[in-house]
């Protein structure tokens, strides 16, 4: 698959991929709806999946994308991680990014496409195929660029009530040694006005990680609220874009991982995936 995205160096308002180039202005969606492919493909027979995870900050995109990536043997590529890696490096890009990220704003399409392109190139060189993208695309422009370079099979839109998202973000912790993510928030939202309640137990770290937990610099209440606002303004239109293309699978998380994971596998028709894999081997 030709899927390396490039940003033309000659003009900051042009992206290019191979011989194609794009202006930085968004164009209207006009493609007719293709047949829904998604998880209804028999993943044991076809090429590796190329999926996208959408959803508000804190919804759990990283958690479920990472579990599916292990199950399906495809890389989980989170553009937020690419941004954090770039932030951790020294140099002018890091300084530029820290101001944007610490205000909860989106990095420019140009920078993010560049970071993703390098990550895909490095993966291709190592023989990776397929992917689960988490945090990309986040703007219409990014979606169009992605659509021009490759076929996305399925877009999973994870949803949780808005009221729990801030608490979920504020409860996030990462072990700075093993890199695993945890969440110390106890979520217990009562159902009202016909909406079901939701409760989620904390995902606590094992004793060896306890003293090594770190909180993301952009997971403060003020910055999380800014990210949620920006998501609603900038990223929500993507749901409609993929819905029109017949690729969107909406998934309301019923609770924490123990309740949600089996239901998600069922929705993706992957509940018997491991059995199918061993039968096909
Ligand atoms: N596709 C993208 N486009 C623009 N900025 C991005 C993108 N992905 C990540 N970022 C930047 O990295 C930050 C962290 O991203 P992420 O870890 O995905 O956080 P979130 O919890 O908001 O989903 C974002 O707030 C944004 O500044």
Tab-separated table of C-alpha atoms and ligand atoms in Angstrom:
chain	number	residue	atom	x	y	z
A	1	UNK	CA	0.000	0.000	0.000
A	2	UNK	CA	1.284	3.407	-0.910
A	3	UNK	CA	0.650	5.200	2.302
A	4	UNK	CA	3.438	7.557	3.070
A	5	UNK	CA	2.167	11.053	3.583
A	6	UNK	CA	4.438	13.930	2.731
A	7	UNK	CA	4.375	17.636	3.327
A	8	UNK	CA	5.820	19.742	0.514
A	9	UNK	CA	8.755	21.676	1.902
A	10	UNK	CA	8.450	24.505	-0.631
A	11	UNK	CA	5.119	25.775	0.725
A	12	UNK	CA	3.659	25.467	4.180
A	13	UNK	CA	0.160	25.562	2.680
A	14	UNK	CA	0.659	22.530	0.435
A	15	UNK	CA	0.722	18.861	1.339
A	16	UNK	CA	1.848	16.363	-1.184
A	17	UNK	CA	1.789	12.673	-1.649
A	18	UNK	CA	3.722	11.372	-4.629
A	19	UNK	CA	2.494	13.424	-7.564
A	20	UNK	CA	-0.585	14.695	-5.754
A	21	UNK	CA	-0.629	17.941	-3.853
A	22	UNK	CA	-3.294	19.566	-1.765
A	23	UNK	CA	-4.081	23.109	-0.751
A	24	UNK	CA	-4.514	23.678	2.965
A	25	UNK	CA	-8.186	24.623	2.504
A	26	UNK	CA	-10.782	21.961	3.175
A	27	UNK	CA	-12.924	20.847	0.247
A	28	UNK	CA	-16.431	19.443	0.408
A	29	UNK	CA	-17.141	15.784	0.822
A	30	UNK	CA	-18.621	14.479	-2.376
A	31	UNK	CA	-17.767	10.787	-2.552
A	32	UNK	CA	-20.729	8.437	-2.923
A	33	UNK	CA	-21.095	6.008	-0.027
A	34	UNK	CA	-19.033	2.872	-0.696
A	35	UNK	CA	-20.221	-0.457	0.698
A	36	UNK	CA	-19.570	-0.839	4.417
A	37	UNK	CA	-16.446	-2.945	4.726
A	38	UNK	CA	-15.130	-2.656	8.223
A	39	UNK	CA	-15.080	-5.612	10.492
A	40	UNK	CA	-17.473	-7.540	8.329
A	41	UNK	CA	-14.407	-8.504	6.336
A	42	UNK	CA	-13.059	-11.889	7.166
A	43	UNK	CA	-9.874	-10.641	8.794
A	44	UNK	CA	-8.336	-14.096	8.664
A	45	UNK	CA	-8.222	-13.992	4.857
A	46	UNK	CA	-7.653	-10.398	3.835
A	47	UNK	CA	-4.864	-7.850	4.268
A	48	UNK	CA	-4.245	-6.398	7.677
A	49	UNK	CA	-6.846	-3.982	8.951
A	50	UNK	CA	-6.565	-0.238	8.456
A	51	UNK	CA	-8.782	1.218	11.134
A	52	UNK	CA	-9.249	4.617	12.732
A	53	UNK	CA	-10.406	5.310	16.289
A	54	UNK	CA	-12.350	8.518	16.867
A	55	UNK	CA	-13.642	9.871	20.153
A	56	UNK	CA	-13.281	12.671	22.675
A	57	UNK	CA	-10.187	13.023	24.851
A	58	UNK	CA	-10.438	10.568	27.746
A	59	UNK	CA	-12.907	8.204	26.072
A	60	UNK	CA	-10.412	5.327	25.943
A	61	UNK	CA	-9.244	5.329	22.310
A	62	UNK	CA	-5.704	4.448	23.365
A	63	UNK	CA	-6.801	1.602	25.643
A	64	UNK	CA	-9.014	-0.161	23.113
A	65	UNK	CA	-6.850	0.616	20.070
A	66	UNK	CA	-3.852	-0.839	21.865
A	67	UNK	CA	-5.729	-4.018	22.894
A	68	UNK	CA	-6.992	-4.512	19.336
A	69	UNK	CA	-3.539	-3.903	17.932
A	70	UNK	CA	-2.151	-6.751	20.069
A	71	UNK	CA	-5.042	-9.019	19.102
A	72	UNK	CA	-4.781	-8.337	15.364
A	73	UNK	CA	-0.993	-7.971	15.151
A	74	UNK	CA	-1.054	-4.497	13.609
A	75	UNK	CA	0.664	-1.387	14.943
A	76	UNK	CA	-1.264	1.007	17.157
A	77	UNK	CA	-0.222	4.451	15.999
A	78	UNK	CA	-1.278	7.292	18.279
A	79	UNK	CA	-0.431	10.735	16.944
A	80	UNK	CA	-0.564	12.057	20.539
A	81	UNK	CA	2.385	9.712	21.313
A	82	UNK	CA	4.252	10.982	18.240
A	83	UNK	CA	3.697	14.544	19.446
A	84	UNK	CA	4.891	13.648	22.968
A	85	UNK	CA	8.016	11.966	21.531
A	86	UNK	CA	8.733	15.098	19.500
A	87	UNK	CA	8.169	17.204	22.618
A	88	UNK	CA	10.653	15.124	24.564
A	89	UNK	CA	13.343	15.727	21.972
A	90	UNK	CA	15.347	18.921	22.093
A	91	UNK	CA	15.146	21.530	19.375
A	92	UNK	CA	12.879	24.164	17.867
A	93	UNK	CA	10.015	21.742	17.040
A	94	UNK	CA	9.779	20.732	20.688
A	95	UNK	CA	9.500	24.369	21.841
A	96	UNK	CA	6.900	25.115	19.150
A	97	UNK	CA	4.843	22.050	20.095
A	98	UNK	CA	4.905	22.553	23.848
A	99	UNK	CA	3.150	25.923	23.586
A	100	UNK	CA	0.377	24.451	21.390
A	101	UNK	CA	-0.105	21.198	23.295
A	102	UNK	CA	-0.056	22.821	26.733
A	103	UNK	CA	-2.941	25.047	25.694
A	104	UNK	CA	-4.926	22.042	24.462
A	105	UNK	CA	-4.775	23.268	20.870
A	106	UNK	CA	-4.248	21.155	17.765
A	107	UNK	CA	-0.844	20.954	16.152
A	108	UNK	CA	-0.898	22.117	12.508
A	109	UNK	CA	-1.939	19.609	9.858
A	110	UNK	CA	1.495	20.075	8.304
A	111	UNK	CA	3.434	19.063	11.424
A	112	UNK	CA	1.152	16.153	12.289
A	113	UNK	CA	1.152	14.749	8.737
A	114	UNK	CA	4.928	14.993	8.777
A	115	UNK	CA	5.232	13.109	12.095
A	116	UNK	CA	2.788	10.421	10.946
A	117	UNK	CA	4.499	10.077	7.609
A	118	UNK	CA	7.856	9.433	9.284
A	119	UNK	CA	6.259	6.883	11.637
A	120	UNK	CA	4.615	5.033	8.715
A	121	UNK	CA	7.846	5.067	6.711
A	122	UNK	CA	9.785	3.633	9.657
A	123	UNK	CA	7.099	0.961	10.128
A	124	UNK	CA	7.101	0.031	6.457
A	125	UNK	CA	10.877	-0.347	6.554
A	126	UNK	CA	10.409	-2.848	9.427
A	127	UNK	CA	7.775	-4.784	7.446
A	128	UNK	CA	4.722	-3.497	9.312
A	129	UNK	CA	1.403	-3.697	7.541
A	130	UNK	CA	-2.021	-2.450	8.528
A	131	UNK	CA	-2.612	-0.048	11.414
A	132	UNK	CA	-4.977	1.212	14.003
A	133	UNK	CA	-4.787	5.001	14.033
A	134	UNK	CA	-5.642	6.754	17.276
A	135	UNK	CA	-5.943	10.545	17.291
A	136	UNK	CA	-5.654	10.907	13.514
A	137	UNK	CA	-7.419	12.282	11.572
A	138	UNK	CA	-8.619	15.133	13.743
A	139	UNK	CA	-9.479	17.707	11.077
A	140	UNK	CA	-11.303	17.404	7.773
A	141	UNK	CA	-8.074	18.241	5.962
A	142	UNK	CA	-6.278	15.344	7.669
A	143	UNK	CA	-9.145	12.991	6.776
A	144	UNK	CA	-8.972	14.017	3.134
A	145	UNK	CA	-5.210	13.567	2.966
A	146	UNK	CA	-5.512	10.141	4.591
A	147	UNK	CA	-8.318	9.167	2.207
A	148	UNK	CA	-6.170	10.159	-0.768
A	149	UNK	CA	-3.265	7.946	0.223
A	150	UNK	CA	-4.980	4.832	1.480
A	151	UNK	CA	-8.254	2.986	2.109
A	152	UNK	CA	-9.613	3.094	5.601
A	153	UNK	CA	-11.743	0.019	6.271
A	154	UNK	CA	-13.485	1.079	9.426
A	155	UNK	CA	-13.799	4.056	11.739
A	156	UNK	CA	-14.755	3.206	15.309
A	157	UNK	CA	-16.308	6.131	17.167
A	158	UNK	CA	-16.094	5.516	20.915
A	159	UNK	CA	-18.579	7.386	23.049
A	160	UNK	CA	-19.021	8.150	26.738
A	161	UNK	CA	-21.246	10.728	28.430
A	162	UNK	CA	-19.538	14.138	28.377
A	163	UNK	CA	-19.788	14.361	32.200
A	164	UNK	CA	-17.281	11.545	32.755
A	165	UNK	CA	-14.651	12.614	30.225
A	166	UNK	CA	-12.967	15.293	32.339
A	167	UNK	CA	-12.703	12.906	35.320
A	168	UNK	CA	-11.315	10.175	33.052
A	169	UNK	CA	-8.599	12.532	31.733
A	170	UNK	CA	-7.727	13.813	35.207
A	171	UNK	CA	-7.423	10.211	36.454
A	172	UNK	CA	-4.973	9.131	33.735
A	173	UNK	CA	-1.540	7.989	34.877
A	174	UNK	CA	1.367	6.424	33.004
A	175	UNK	CA	4.204	4.376	34.464
A	176	UNK	CA	7.381	6.158	33.396
A	177	UNK	CA	9.260	2.874	33.453
A	178	UNK	CA	7.071	0.301	31.662
A	179	UNK	CA	5.007	2.891	29.732
A	180	UNK	CA	1.651	1.296	30.614
A	181	UNK	CA	-1.398	3.485	31.131
A	182	UNK	CA	-3.681	3.376	34.193
A	183	UNK	CA	-6.605	5.355	35.518
A	184	UNK	CA	-7.272	6.170	39.155
A	185	UNK	CA	-10.725	7.728	38.597
A	186	UNK	CA	-13.829	6.125	40.132
A	187	UNK	CA	-16.670	6.881	37.741
A	188	UNK	CA	-20.208	6.539	39.014
A	189	UNK	CA	-22.695	8.527	36.958
A	190	UNK	CA	-26.321	8.010	37.863
A	191	UNK	CA	-28.748	7.451	35.011
A	192	UNK	CA	-31.319	10.210	34.459
A	193	UNK	CA	-33.844	11.370	31.873
A	194	UNK	CA	-33.850	7.964	30.201
A	195	UNK	CA	-30.058	7.908	29.879
A	196	UNK	CA	-28.369	4.892	31.490
A	197	UNK	CA	-25.942	5.449	34.344
A	198	UNK	CA	-22.354	4.402	33.974
A	199	UNK	CA	-19.838	3.157	36.472
A	200	UNK	CA	-16.181	2.404	35.847
A	201	UNK	CA	-13.743	1.013	38.353
A	202	UNK	CA	-10.272	2.513	38.430
A	203	UNK	CA	-7.591	0.677	36.491
A	204	UNK	CA	-4.940	0.606	39.201
A	205	UNK	CA	-1.247	-0.028	38.573
A	206	UNK	CA	0.574	-3.049	40.016
A	207	UNK	CA	2.728	-2.319	43.104
A	208	UNK	CA	5.961	-2.086	41.067
A	209	UNK	CA	4.560	0.841	39.005
A	210	UNK	CA	2.945	2.686	41.919
A	211	UNK	CA	5.894	4.986	42.678
A	212	UNK	CA	6.628	5.669	39.009
A	213	UNK	CA	3.318	7.134	37.919
A	214	UNK	CA	3.307	10.348	35.939
A	215	UNK	CA	0.477	12.592	34.792
A	216	UNK	CA	0.453	14.156	31.326
A	217	UNK	CA	1.220	17.877	31.437
A	218	UNK	CA	-1.886	18.589	29.318
A	219	UNK	CA	-4.238	16.620	31.596
A	220	UNK	CA	-5.163	19.574	33.801
A	221	UNK	CA	-8.830	20.540	34.167
A	222	UNK	CA	-8.455	23.758	32.173
A	223	UNK	CA	-6.549	22.144	29.290
A	224	UNK	CA	-8.831	19.076	29.185
A	225	UNK	CA	-11.883	21.362	28.898
A	226	UNK	CA	-10.175	23.254	26.066
A	227	UNK	CA	-9.404	19.942	24.290
A	228	UNK	CA	-13.009	18.784	24.647
A	229	UNK	CA	-14.261	22.078	23.193
A	230	UNK	CA	-11.821	21.855	20.291
A	231	UNK	CA	-12.771	18.214	19.696
A	232	UNK	CA	-16.442	19.137	19.459
A	233	UNK	CA	-15.727	21.970	17.031
A	234	UNK	CA	-13.016	20.453	14.853
A	235	UNK	CA	-13.143	16.692	15.065
A	236	UNK	CA	-16.849	15.973	15.400
A	237	UNK	CA	-17.505	16.852	11.712
A	238	UNK	CA	-15.329	13.840	10.892
A	239	UNK	CA	-18.032	11.559	12.262
A	240	UNK	CA	-20.409	12.797	9.560
A	241	UNK	CA	-17.675	12.539	6.907
A	242	UNK	CA	-17.136	8.848	7.673
A	243	UNK	CA	-20.842	8.183	8.268
A	244	UNK	CA	-21.599	9.373	4.714
A	245	UNK	CA	-18.896	7.031	3.436
A	246	UNK	CA	-20.572	4.142	5.283
A	247	UNK	CA	-17.488	3.475	7.392
A	248	UNK	CA	-18.527	4.733	10.815
A	249	UNK	CA	-19.258	2.308	13.632
A	250	UNK	CA	-20.660	4.094	16.689
A	251	UNK	CA	-19.895	2.389	19.979
A	252	UNK	CA	-21.334	3.580	23.309
A	253	UNK	CA	-19.030	2.234	25.982
A	254	UNK	CA	-21.214	0.421	28.524
A	255	UNK	CA	-18.730	0.796	31.416
A	256	UNK	CA	-15.108	0.019	32.169
A	257	UNK	CA	-12.837	-2.442	30.371
A	258	UNK	CA	-14.419	-5.652	31.780
A	259	UNK	CA	-17.866	-4.737	30.407
A	260	UNK	CA	-16.751	-2.860	27.290
A	261	UNK	CA	-14.014	-5.067	25.817
A	262	UNK	CA	-16.150	-8.175	25.131
A	263	UNK	CA	-18.963	-6.009	23.757
A	264	UNK	CA	-16.556	-4.174	21.470
A	265	UNK	CA	-15.168	-7.475	20.168
A	266	UNK	CA	-18.717	-8.634	19.500
A	267	UNK	CA	-19.562	-5.405	17.658
A	268	UNK	CA	-16.411	-5.869	15.568
A	269	UNK	CA	-17.253	-9.549	15.013
A	270	UNK	CA	-13.937	-10.451	16.544
A	271	UNK	CA	-15.284	-12.399	19.512
A	272	UNK	CA	-14.158	-15.689	17.958
A	273	UNK	CA	-11.115	-14.177	16.218
A	274	UNK	CA	-8.468	-16.176	18.070
A	275	UNK	CA	-10.275	-19.473	17.348
A	276	UNK	CA	-10.559	-18.534	13.650
A	277	UNK	CA	-6.866	-17.662	13.514
A	278	UNK	CA	-5.764	-21.004	14.911
A	279	UNK	CA	-8.193	-22.882	12.633
A	280	UNK	CA	-6.764	-21.047	9.590
A	281	UNK	CA	-3.140	-21.746	10.603
B	1	LIG	N1	-4.146	14.504	14.536
B	1	LIG	C1	-3.746	15.547	15.283
B	1	LIG	N2	-3.837	16.808	14.811
B	1	LIG	C2	-3.428	17.876	15.533
B	1	LIG	N3	-2.917	17.773	16.780
B	1	LIG	C3	-2.794	16.530	17.315
B	1	LIG	C4	-3.205	15.360	16.593
B	1	LIG	N4	-2.958	14.264	17.366
B	1	LIG	C5	-2.436	14.727	18.518
B	1	LIG	N5	-2.331	16.086	18.495
B	1	LIG	C6	-1.797	16.950	19.562
B	1	LIG	O1	-1.344	16.144	20.647
B	1	LIG	C7	-2.129	16.396	21.841
B	1	LIG	C8	-2.324	15.090	22.584
B	1	LIG	O2	-3.051	14.205	21.764
B	1	LIG	P1	-3.759	12.900	22.347
B	1	LIG	O3	-2.785	12.133	23.153
B	1	LIG	O4	-4.410	12.201	21.204
B	1	LIG	O5	-4.799	13.510	23.373
B	1	LIG	P2	-6.340	13.412	23.685
B	1	LIG	O6	-6.359	12.921	25.086
B	1	LIG	O7	-6.761	14.864	23.581
B	1	LIG	O8	-7.070	12.515	22.729
B	1	LIG	C9	-3.400	17.061	21.325
B	1	LIG	O9	-4.023	17.867	22.299
B	1	LIG	C10	-2.862	17.882	20.156
B	1	LIG	O10	-2.207	19.039	20.602
